[in-house]
Structure formats: C-alpha cells, structure tokens
CSV table of C-alpha atoms and ligand atoms in Angstrom, one decimal:
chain,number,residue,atom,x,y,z
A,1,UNK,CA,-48.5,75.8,-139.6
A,2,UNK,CA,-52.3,76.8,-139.3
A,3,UNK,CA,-52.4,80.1,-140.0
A,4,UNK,CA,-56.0,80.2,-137.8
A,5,UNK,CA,-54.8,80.7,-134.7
A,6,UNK,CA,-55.3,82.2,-130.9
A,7,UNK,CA,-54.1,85.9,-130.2
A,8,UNK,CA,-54.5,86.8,-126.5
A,9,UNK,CA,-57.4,84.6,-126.7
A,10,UNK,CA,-58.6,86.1,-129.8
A,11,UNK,CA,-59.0,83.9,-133.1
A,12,UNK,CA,-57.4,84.7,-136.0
A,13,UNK,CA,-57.2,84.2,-140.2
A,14,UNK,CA,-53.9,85.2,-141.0
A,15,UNK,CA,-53.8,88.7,-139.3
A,16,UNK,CA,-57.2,89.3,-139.3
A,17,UNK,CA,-59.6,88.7,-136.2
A,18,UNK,CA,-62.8,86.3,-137.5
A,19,UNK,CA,-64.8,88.2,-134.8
A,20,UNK,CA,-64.4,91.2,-137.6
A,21,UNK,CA,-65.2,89.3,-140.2
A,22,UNK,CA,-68.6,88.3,-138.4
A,23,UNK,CA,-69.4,91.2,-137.7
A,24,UNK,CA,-69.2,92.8,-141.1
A,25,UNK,CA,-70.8,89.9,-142.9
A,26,UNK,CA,-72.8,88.1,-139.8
A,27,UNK,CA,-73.4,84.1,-139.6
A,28,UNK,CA,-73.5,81.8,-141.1
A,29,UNK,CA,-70.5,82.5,-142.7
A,30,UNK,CA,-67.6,80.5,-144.5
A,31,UNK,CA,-64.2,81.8,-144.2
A,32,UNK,CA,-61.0,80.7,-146.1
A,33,UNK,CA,-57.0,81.5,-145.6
A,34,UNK,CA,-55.5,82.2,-148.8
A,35,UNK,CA,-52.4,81.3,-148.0
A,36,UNK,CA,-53.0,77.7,-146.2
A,37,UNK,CA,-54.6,77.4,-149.5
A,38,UNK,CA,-51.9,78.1,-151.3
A,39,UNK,CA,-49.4,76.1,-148.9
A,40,UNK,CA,-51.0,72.9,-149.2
A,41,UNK,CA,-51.3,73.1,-153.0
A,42,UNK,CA,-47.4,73.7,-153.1
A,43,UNK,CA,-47.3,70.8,-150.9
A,44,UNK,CA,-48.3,68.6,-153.5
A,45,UNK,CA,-46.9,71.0,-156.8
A,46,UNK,CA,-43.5,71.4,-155.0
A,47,UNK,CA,-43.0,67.4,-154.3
A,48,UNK,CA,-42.9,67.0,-158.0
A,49,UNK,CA,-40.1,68.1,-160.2
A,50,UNK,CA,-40.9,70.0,-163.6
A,51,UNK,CA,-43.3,67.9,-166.0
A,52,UNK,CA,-43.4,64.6,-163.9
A,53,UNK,CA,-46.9,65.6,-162.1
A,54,UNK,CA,-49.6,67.2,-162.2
A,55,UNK,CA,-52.0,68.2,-159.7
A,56,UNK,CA,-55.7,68.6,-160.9
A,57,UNK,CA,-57.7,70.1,-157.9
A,58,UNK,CA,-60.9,68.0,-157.7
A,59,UNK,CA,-63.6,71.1,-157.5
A,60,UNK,CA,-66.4,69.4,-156.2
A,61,UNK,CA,-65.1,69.9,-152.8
A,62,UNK,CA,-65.0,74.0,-152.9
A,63,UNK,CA,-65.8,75.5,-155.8
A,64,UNK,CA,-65.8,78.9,-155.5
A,65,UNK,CA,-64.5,80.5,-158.8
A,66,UNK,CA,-62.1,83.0,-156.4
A,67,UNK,CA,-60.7,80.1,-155.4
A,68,UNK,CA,-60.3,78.1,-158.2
A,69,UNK,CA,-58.8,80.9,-160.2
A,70,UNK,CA,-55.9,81.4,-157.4
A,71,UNK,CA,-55.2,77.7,-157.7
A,72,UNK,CA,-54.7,78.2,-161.5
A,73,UNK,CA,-52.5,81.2,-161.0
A,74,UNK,CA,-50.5,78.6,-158.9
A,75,UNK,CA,-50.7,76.4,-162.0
A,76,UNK,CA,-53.3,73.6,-160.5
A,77,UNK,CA,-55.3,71.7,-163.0
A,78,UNK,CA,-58.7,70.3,-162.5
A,79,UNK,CA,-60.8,67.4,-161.6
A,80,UNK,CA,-64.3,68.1,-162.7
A,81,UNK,CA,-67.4,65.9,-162.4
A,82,UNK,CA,-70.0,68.3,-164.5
A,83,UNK,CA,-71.1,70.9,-167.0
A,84,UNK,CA,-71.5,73.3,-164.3
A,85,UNK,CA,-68.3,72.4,-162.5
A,86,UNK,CA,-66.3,73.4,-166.2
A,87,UNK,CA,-68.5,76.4,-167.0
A,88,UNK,CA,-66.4,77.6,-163.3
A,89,UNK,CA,-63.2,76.6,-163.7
A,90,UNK,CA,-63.5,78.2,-167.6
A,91,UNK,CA,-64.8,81.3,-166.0
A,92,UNK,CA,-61.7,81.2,-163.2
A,93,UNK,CA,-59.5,80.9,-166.2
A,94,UNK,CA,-58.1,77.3,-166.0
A,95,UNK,CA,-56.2,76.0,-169.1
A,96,UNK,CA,-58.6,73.7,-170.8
A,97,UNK,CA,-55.7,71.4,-171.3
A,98,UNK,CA,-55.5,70.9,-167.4
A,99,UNK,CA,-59.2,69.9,-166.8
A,100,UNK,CA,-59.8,65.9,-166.7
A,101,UNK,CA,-64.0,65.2,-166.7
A,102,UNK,CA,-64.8,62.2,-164.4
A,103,UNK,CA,-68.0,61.2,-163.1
A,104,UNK,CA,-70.1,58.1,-163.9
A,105,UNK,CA,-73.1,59.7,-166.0
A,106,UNK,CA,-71.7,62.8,-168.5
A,107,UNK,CA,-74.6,63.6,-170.6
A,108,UNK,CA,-74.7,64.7,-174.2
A,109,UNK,CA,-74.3,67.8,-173.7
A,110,UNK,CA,-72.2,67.9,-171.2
A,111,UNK,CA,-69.6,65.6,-173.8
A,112,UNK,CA,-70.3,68.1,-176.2
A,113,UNK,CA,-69.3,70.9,-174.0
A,114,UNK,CA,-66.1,68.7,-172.8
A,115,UNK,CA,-65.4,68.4,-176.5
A,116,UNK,CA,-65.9,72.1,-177.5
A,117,UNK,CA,-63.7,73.7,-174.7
A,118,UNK,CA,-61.0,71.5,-176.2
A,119,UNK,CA,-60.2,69.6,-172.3
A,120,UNK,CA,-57.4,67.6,-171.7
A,121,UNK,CA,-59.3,64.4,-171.5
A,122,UNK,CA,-62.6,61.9,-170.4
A,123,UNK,CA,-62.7,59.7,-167.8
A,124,UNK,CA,-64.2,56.7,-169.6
A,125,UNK,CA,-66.2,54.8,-166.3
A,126,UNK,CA,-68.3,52.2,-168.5
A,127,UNK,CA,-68.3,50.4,-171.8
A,128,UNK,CA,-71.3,52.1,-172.3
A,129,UNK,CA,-70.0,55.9,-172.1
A,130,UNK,CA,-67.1,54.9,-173.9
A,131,UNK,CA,-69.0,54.3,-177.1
A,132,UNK,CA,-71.3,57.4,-176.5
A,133,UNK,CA,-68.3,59.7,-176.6
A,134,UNK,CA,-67.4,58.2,-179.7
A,135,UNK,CA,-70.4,58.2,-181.6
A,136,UNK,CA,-70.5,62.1,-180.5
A,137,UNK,CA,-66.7,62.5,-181.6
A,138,UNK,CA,-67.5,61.0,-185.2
A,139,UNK,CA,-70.9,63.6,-185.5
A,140,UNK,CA,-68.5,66.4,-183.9
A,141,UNK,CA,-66.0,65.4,-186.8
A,142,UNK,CA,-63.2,65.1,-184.2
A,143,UNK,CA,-60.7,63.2,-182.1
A,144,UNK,CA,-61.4,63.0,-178.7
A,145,UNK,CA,-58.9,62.2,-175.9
A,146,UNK,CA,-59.9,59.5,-173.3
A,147,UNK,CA,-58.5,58.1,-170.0
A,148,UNK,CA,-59.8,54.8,-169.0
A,149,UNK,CA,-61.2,55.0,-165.2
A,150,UNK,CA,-60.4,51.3,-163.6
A,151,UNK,CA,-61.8,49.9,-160.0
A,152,UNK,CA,-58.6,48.6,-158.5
A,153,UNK,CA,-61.4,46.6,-156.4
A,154,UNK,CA,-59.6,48.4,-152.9
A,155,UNK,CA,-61.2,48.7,-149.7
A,156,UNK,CA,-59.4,52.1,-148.8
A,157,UNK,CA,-61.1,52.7,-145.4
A,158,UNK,CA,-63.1,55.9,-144.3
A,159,UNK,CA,-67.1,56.2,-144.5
A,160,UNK,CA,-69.5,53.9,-146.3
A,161,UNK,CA,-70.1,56.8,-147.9
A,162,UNK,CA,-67.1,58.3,-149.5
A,163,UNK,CA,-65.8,54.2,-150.5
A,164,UNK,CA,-65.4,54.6,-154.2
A,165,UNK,CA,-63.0,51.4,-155.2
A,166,UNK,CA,-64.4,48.1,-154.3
A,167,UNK,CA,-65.7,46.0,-157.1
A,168,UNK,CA,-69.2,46.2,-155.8
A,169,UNK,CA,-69.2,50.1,-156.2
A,170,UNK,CA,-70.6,52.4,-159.0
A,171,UNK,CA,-67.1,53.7,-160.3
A,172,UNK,CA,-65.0,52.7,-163.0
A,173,UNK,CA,-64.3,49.5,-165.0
A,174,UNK,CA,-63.3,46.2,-163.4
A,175,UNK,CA,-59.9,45.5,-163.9
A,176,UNK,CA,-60.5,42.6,-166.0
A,177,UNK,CA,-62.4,44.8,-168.4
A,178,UNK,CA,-59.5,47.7,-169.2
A,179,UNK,CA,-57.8,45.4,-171.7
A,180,UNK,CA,-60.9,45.2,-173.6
A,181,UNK,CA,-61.7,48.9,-173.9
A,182,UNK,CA,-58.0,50.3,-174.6
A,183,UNK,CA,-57.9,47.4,-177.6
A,184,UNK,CA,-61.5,49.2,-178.8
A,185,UNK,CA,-59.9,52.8,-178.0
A,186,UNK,CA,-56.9,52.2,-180.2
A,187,UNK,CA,-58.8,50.8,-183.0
A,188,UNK,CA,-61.9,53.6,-183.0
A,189,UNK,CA,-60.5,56.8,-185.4
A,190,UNK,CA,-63.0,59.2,-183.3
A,191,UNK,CA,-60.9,58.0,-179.4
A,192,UNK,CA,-57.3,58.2,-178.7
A,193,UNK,CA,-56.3,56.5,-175.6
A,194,UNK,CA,-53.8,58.9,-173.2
A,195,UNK,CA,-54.3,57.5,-169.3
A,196,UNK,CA,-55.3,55.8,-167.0
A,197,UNK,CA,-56.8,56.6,-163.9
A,198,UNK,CA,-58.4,55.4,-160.8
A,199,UNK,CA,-59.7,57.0,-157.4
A,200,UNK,CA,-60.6,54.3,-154.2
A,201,UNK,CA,-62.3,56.9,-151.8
A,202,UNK,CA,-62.0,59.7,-149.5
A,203,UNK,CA,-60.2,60.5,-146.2
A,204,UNK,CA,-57.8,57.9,-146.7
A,205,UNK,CA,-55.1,58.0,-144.0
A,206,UNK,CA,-52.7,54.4,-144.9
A,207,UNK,CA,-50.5,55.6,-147.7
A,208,UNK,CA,-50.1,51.6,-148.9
A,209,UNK,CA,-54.4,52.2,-150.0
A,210,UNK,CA,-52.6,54.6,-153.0
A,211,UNK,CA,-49.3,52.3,-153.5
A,212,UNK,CA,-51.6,49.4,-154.3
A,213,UNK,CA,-53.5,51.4,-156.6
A,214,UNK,CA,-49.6,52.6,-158.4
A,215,UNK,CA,-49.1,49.0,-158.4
A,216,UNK,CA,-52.6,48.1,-159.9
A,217,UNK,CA,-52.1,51.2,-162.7
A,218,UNK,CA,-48.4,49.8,-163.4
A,219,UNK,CA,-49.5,46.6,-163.9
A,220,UNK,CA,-52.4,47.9,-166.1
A,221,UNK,CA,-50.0,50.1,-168.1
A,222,UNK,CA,-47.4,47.6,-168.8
A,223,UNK,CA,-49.9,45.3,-170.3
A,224,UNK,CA,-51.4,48.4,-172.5
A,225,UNK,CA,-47.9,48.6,-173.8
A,226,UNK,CA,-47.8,45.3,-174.6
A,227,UNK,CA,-50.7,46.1,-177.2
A,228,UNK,CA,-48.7,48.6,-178.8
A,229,UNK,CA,-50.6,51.7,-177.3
A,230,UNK,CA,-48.1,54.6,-175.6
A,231,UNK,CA,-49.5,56.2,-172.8
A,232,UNK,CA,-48.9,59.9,-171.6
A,233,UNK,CA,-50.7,59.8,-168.0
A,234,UNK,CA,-51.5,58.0,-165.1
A,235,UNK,CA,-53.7,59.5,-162.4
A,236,UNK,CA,-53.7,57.9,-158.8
A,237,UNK,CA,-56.9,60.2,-158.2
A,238,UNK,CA,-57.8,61.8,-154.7
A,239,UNK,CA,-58.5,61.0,-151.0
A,240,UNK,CA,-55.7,61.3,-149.2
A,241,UNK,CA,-57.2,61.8,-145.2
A,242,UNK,CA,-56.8,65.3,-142.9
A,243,UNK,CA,-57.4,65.8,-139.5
A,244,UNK,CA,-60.6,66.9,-138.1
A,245,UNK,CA,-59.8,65.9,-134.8
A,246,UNK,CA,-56.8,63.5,-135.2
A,247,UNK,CA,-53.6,64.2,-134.5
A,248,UNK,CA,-51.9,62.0,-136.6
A,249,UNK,CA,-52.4,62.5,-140.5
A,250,UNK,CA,-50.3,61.9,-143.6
A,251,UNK,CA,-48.4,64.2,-145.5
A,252,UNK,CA,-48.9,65.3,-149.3
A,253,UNK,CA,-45.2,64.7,-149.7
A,254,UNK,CA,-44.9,61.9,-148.3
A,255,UNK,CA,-47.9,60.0,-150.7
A,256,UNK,CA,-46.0,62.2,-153.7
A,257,UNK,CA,-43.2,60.3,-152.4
A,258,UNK,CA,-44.2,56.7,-152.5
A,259,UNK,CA,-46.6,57.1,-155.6
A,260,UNK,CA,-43.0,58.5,-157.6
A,261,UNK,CA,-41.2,55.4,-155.8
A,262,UNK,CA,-43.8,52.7,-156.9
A,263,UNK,CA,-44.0,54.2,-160.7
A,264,UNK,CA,-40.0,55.4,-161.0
A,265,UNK,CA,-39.6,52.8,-163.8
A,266,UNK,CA,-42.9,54.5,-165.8
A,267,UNK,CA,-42.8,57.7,-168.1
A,268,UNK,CA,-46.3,58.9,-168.0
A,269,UNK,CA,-46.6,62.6,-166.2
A,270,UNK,CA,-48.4,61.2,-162.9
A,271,UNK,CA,-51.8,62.9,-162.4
A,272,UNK,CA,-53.0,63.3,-158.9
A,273,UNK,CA,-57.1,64.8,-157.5
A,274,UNK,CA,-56.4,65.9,-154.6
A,275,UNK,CA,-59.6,68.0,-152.9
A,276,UNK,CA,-60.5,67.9,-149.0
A,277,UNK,CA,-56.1,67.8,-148.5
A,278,UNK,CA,-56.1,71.6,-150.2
A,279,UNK,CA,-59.5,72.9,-149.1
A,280,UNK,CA,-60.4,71.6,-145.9
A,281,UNK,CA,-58.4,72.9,-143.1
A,282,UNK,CA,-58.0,76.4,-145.3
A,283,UNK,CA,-61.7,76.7,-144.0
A,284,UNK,CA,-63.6,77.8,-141.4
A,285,UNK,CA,-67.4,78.2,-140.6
A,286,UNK,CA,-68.8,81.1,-138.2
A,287,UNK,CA,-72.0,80.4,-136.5
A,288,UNK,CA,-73.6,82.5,-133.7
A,289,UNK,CA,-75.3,81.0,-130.4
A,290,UNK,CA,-78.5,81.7,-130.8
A,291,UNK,CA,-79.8,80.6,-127.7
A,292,UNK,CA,-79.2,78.1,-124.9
A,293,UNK,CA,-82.3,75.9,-123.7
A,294,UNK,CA,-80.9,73.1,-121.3
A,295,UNK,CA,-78.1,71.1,-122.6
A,296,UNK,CA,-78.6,72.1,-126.1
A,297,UNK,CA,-76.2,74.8,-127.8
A,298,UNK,CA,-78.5,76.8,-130.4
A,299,UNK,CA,-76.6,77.8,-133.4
A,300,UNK,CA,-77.7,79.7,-136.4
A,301,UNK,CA,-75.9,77.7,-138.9
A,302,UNK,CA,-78.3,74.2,-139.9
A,303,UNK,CA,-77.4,71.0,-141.6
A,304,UNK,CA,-78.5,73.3,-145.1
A,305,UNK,CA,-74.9,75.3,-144.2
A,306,UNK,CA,-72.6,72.1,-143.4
A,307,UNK,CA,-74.3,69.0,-144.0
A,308,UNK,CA,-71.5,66.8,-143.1
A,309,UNK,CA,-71.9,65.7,-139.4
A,310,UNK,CA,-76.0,65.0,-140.6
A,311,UNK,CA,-74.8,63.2,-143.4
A,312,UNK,CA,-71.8,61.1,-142.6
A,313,UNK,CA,-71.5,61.2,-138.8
A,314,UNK,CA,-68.4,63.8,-139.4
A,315,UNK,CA,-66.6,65.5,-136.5
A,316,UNK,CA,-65.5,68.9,-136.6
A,317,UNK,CA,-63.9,71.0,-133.8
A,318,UNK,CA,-65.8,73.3,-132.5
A,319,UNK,CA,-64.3,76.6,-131.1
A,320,UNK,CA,-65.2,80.0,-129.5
A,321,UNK,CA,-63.8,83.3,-131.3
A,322,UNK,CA,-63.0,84.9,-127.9
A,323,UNK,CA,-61.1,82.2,-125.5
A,324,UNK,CA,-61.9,82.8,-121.7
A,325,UNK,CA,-65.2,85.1,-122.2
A,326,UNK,CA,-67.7,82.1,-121.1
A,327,UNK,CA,-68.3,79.4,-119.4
A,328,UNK,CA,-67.5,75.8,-120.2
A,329,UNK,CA,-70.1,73.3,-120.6
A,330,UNK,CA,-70.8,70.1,-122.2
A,331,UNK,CA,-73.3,71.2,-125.4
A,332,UNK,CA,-75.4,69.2,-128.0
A,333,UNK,CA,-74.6,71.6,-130.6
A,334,UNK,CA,-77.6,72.1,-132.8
A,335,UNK,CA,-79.0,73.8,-135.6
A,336,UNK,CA,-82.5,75.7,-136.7
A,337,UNK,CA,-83.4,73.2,-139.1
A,338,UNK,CA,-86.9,70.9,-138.7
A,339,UNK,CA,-85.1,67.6,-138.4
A,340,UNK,CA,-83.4,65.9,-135.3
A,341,UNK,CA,-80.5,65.3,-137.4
A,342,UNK,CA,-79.4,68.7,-137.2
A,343,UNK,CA,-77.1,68.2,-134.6
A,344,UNK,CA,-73.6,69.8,-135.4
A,345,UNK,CA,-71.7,68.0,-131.9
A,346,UNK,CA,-73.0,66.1,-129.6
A,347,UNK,CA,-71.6,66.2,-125.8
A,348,UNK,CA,-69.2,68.6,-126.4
A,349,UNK,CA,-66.6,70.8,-124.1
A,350,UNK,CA,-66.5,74.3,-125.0
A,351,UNK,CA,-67.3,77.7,-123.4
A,352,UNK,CA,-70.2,79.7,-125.1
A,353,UNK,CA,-72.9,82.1,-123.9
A,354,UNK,CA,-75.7,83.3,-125.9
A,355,UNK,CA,-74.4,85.7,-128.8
A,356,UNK,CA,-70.8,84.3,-128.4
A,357,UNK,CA,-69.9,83.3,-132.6
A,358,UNK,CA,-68.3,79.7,-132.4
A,359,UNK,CA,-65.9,79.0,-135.1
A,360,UNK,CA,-66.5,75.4,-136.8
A,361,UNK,CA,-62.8,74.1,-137.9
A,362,UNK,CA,-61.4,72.1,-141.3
A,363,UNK,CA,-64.9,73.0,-143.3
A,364,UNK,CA,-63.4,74.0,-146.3
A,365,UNK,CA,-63.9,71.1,-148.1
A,366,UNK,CA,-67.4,69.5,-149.2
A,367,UNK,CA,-68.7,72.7,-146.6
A,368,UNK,CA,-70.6,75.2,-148.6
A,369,UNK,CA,-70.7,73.0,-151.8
A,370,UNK,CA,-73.0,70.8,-150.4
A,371,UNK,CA,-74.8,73.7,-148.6
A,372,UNK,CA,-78.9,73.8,-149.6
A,373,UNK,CA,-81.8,75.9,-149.5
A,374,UNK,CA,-83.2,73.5,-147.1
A,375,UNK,CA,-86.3,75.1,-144.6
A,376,UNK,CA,-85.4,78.1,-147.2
A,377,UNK,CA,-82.9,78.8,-145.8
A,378,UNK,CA,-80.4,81.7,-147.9
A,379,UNK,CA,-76.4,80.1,-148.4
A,380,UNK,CA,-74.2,81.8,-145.9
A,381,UNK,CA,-71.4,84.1,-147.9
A,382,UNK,CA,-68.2,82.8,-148.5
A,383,UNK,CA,-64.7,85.2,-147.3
A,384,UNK,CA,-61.7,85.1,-148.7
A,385,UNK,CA,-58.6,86.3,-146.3
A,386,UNK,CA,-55.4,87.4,-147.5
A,387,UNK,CA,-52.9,88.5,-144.8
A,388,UNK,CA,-54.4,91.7,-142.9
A,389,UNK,CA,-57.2,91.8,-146.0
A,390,UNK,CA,-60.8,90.0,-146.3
A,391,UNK,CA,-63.5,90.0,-149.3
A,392,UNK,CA,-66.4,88.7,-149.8
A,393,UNK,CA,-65.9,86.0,-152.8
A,394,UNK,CA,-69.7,85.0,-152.5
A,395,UNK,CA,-72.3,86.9,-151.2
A,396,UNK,CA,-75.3,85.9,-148.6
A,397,UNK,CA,-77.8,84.7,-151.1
A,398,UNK,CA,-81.3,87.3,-150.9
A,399,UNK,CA,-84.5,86.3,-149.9
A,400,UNK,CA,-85.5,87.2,-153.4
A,401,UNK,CA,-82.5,84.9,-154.7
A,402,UNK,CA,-84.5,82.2,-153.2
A,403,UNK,CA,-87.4,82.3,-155.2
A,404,UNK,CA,-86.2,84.2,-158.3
A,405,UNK,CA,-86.2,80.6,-160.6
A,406,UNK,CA,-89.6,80.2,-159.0
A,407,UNK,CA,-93.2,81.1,-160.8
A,408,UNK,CA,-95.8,82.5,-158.9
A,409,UNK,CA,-98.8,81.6,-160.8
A,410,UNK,CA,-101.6,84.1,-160.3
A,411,UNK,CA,-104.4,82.1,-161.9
A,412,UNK,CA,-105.5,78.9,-162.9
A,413,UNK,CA,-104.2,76.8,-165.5
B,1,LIG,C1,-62.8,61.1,-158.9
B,1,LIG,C2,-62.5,61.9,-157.7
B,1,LIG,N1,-61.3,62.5,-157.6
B,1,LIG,C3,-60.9,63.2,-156.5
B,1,LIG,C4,-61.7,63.4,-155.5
B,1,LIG,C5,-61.3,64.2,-154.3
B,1,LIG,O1,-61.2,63.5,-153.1
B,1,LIG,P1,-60.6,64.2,-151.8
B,1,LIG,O2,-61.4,65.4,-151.6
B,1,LIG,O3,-60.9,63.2,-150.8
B,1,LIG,O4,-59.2,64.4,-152.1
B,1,LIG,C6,-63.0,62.8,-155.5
B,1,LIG,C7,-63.9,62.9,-154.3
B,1,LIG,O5,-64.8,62.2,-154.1
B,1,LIG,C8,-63.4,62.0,-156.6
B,1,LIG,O6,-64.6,61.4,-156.7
C-alpha cells in the first residue's frame, strides 16, 4: 500500500499532511515515507531465507546518509560507485563487509580507500583495473577481494540511457573474456577471486531480462569451478522497473523468486542492487505554482531539482496537495530554469491555481541525487516522515553554501 495518500481531499505522508510540510520548509522540497522505505526493502530482505541473499542498496539513486543509515539498521548492504558514495555509507554506519565498489573508472585513491575501509569486495569491469588493483594490493602489502563484473551482452529494455548490458556498452567484461581474468585472479597472491556479478540496465519490467542473466552467471560459475576456483557470491545487480504511470509492474518477490529458481542448484549467497525499486515511490517532490501565463503551469522547482523528464523523457504524475480547490486544465508544466527543456509535463490534466503546491510522485530515486546548482540555483531540503513525525534530513542549501568553495579574487594575478 502507498502510504501517500488522499484524506478528504487532502494529501498525505503517513499521517502527516505534505501541505504542513511545505509550509514549514517551503518548495522545492523532497519528501520521503520511512516506512514505504522500509517495506520495499523487506520486500526484497524477507524473500530470502537466512544467509542465501543479500541485498546491497545501490546509493547512487538517494543517498542521503538518514536514509542509508535506516537501511543498514534493516541490515541492507551497499552498492557504491565512488569515494564519496563510501565516505556516506561509512558515516551512516554500514558494515564495510556489506559494501561492493562498482563503477567503470575507480581511481587510485579511491582503491586505496576501498582497500583501507576493509570492504567486502571490487567489481573488477576491465583487464586493465584488474591489474591496477593488484599492483596497489602488492604496495598496500595485502590481499584484496575481487568480483569479476561480466556484460551478459542483454538488451534489457528501458531508456537508451539507463541500457548498461549489451556488448557495445561501457560496462563490464565480455563474456568471452571472464575465463581469462579469474585464471589471472587465482594465480596473482595480491587478488582473491569471491563473485561474480553483472547488472543489464534500469527500469526493467520482463522478469526473463534477470533469468537470462542467472542463466549467463550459472553458466559462468560452473565453468570457474571447473578451474578449481570456489566462489562465495553471485550478484544479478539492479534494475528491476516501478511504476510512474503504469499500472502494471513486477514484484521484488517475484524476481527473488525466479533468480532462487534459476540458481537453486548453486551455493554462492546471491547478491542483488536494487535502487529506484526501494527509493522511488518512497518519494515525493513539492513544488509551488508560481504563476500561470497561458497554457503554461509555472512551477518553482527546475530541471536543477529533478532532472529526469529533461534528461530521459521521464513521466511522473503530477498531483495537487488539496483535491477539489482548483480548476482543471490541461498544463505544460514548466520550470524557472533558462532552457526550453525545463518542462516537467507536457499537456497534462490537473487542477492548480497560482500558489496551489503540486506534489510530483515516485521521485525518490535518481531525484535529488542528480539535483544541480544549475542558474544557481540552492538544492531543495530533503524530509524524512515517520508516522505523525517529519525532520529535515538535509537542509535547503544557503545562498552562501553556493559560493562558499568559490574564490573571489580582489586583485589581479
Ligand atoms: C551497477 C548498478 N547496480 C545497481 C543499480 C541500480 O539500478 P536500479 O536503481 O534501477 O535498481 C545501478 C543503476 O544504474 C547500477 O549501475
């Protein structure tokens, strides 16, 4: 069950009426539901019996360290893609032997900082890295855990964009180049081999897009074996799809279900990255009309605050805080910012009047993550509900926040 939902016309988090929320903390504004939070991780976490999964929340799609440190109360692990991404989920307490570094371009540093927190393991995504992380493992004097990161070549679907496992894309090894690396793993004394792992994509709605990818990492790990090299983990990644404005989408359960079906004969602890299918509908975004000027809707949240329908043609649902106040029209929704792409809905039914706040559904994931300082603009605060309760879990950046990195220089060079 949603747990936003209409009172007497009135929408609510939990027990608490958004409209307060604005009000206290204005607009832009994100604002999250604890417990939908918390319900779609068990949905994943309870669909696995003791020690045969684990789920690693993939932070890049909301990072707030509130957030992530509720998830690890709830035992999640992590999915991280950077140095700043562990520094948070360190500082929200995870268990460094939960958190799994992907990402197709870890730096020094950020191996050395991998290696020094002690984490539970490296994606490995080229030949390349693979050999980096060693040579830094032999300096560092130590052993380092690696997954290897395959391309199941798999045309899950979904935006251009968010396409990550066809051979022509920038993730992962080919399959016919695994064999090779785990044979160079087993024999390097500064790598030890414990996974595999693979991710196609995002907002994947056809449950067979993961079995094929079980099949592929079955396939993989069998002939690993064969070599003599025990596994403990295989990790079928992320993507699984939510609704925006669909009705129909698939079930956490349901994709636990099939991935344990397709890998019963296996004994690695599965692994799955799930981000957008915990985050996303556990968010909303509150945004004020501004003005009205013909058909266009004038909001005060930009492309800067949710960049999503600019960037990837996304649809979100639109809604008014207080049902049956306003007239209904059909809007262009747009934003403040200097670029026609601003545009958060285009033709769109919905009843608003100037100073009505409009409530912008499912933008808890990749929302304020991929907020920006764009037109310098300040990134709206981020609200954290839980039951008849609300805090602020990230304030409204200050106009001296955006400049404080920033060197005024007073005379010439
Ligand atoms: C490696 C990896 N794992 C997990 C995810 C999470 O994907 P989603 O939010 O669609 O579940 C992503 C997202 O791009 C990813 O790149």
């Amino acid at each position: 069950m949603s747990n936003f939902f209409y009172k007497d016309g009135v929408l609510f988090c939990e027990d608490v009426p958004v409209s307060d929320i604005a009000l206290k903390y204005g607009t832009p504004s994100y604002v999250y539901s604890k417990k939908t939070l918390e319900d779609n991780f068990d949905a994943y976490s309870n669909s696995f019996i003791e020690n045969e999964g684990m789920v690693c929340f993939s932070v890049k799609s909301l990072s707030n360290i509130s957030i992530l440190r509720l998830l690890s109360e709830k035992g999640s692990g992590f999915d991280i893609v950077s140095g700043g991404e562990l520094e948070r989920v360190i500082v929200a307490g995870a268990d460094p032997k939960k958190i799994i570094f992907t990402g197709i371009a870890k730096t020094n540093a950020e191996i050395i900082q991998g290696i020094k927190k002690d984490i539970l393991s490296f994606n490995i995504e080229s030949e390349s890295e693979m050999l980096r992380i060693e040579r830094i493992a032999k300096k560092e004097k130590t052993i380092v855990d690696v997954t290897i990161r395959f391309n199941p070549e798999i045309d899950s679907g979904g935006h251009e964009y968010i396409k990550t496992g066809r051979k022509k894309d920038k993730f992962g090894i080919l399959l016919d180049g695994v064999l090779k690396l785990s044979k160079y793993i087993s024999s390097s004394d500064s790598l030890n081999l414990i996974g595999l792992s693979c991710h196609i994509g995002s907002q994947i709605f056809d449950l067979n897009d993961f079995k094929e990818s079980a099949k592929y990492i079955k396939k993989l790990a069998r002939e690993i074996n064969n070599t003599g090299i025990e596994l403990k983990f295989l990790d079928i990644g992320g993507g699984l799809g939510i609704s925006y404005t669909e009705s129909d989408f698939p079930f956490p359960g349901d994709l636990v279900k099939d991935i344990k079906k397709e890998l019963n004969d296996r004994n690695e602890k599965i692994i799955l990255e799930p981000g957008r299918s915990i985050s996303g509908n556990a968010g909303i975004m509150l945004t004020s009309v501004e003005y009205i000027k013909g058909k266009y809707l004038i909001v005060d949240a930009g492309m800067n605050d949710l960049i999503r329908p600019a960037l990837y043609g996304a649809k979100h649902d639109v809604i008014n805080v207080k049902k049956g106040k306003s007239k209904a029209n059909n809007w262009t929704i747009v934003g403040p910012i200097c670029e026609s792409s601003d545009v958060l809905a285009k033709d769109y039914l919905l009843e608003a009047s100037e100073g009505d706040v409009l409530a912008v559904k499912t933008a808890g994931a990749y929302g304020h993550v991929m907020s920006s300082n764009y037109n310098s603009r300040r990134k709206p605060p981020e609200i954290l509900v839980d039951g008849n309760k609300f805090k602020v879990i990230r304030k409204r950046e200050s106009y001296d926040d955006l400049i404080k990195n920033e060197v005024n220089i007073e005379s010439e060079f």
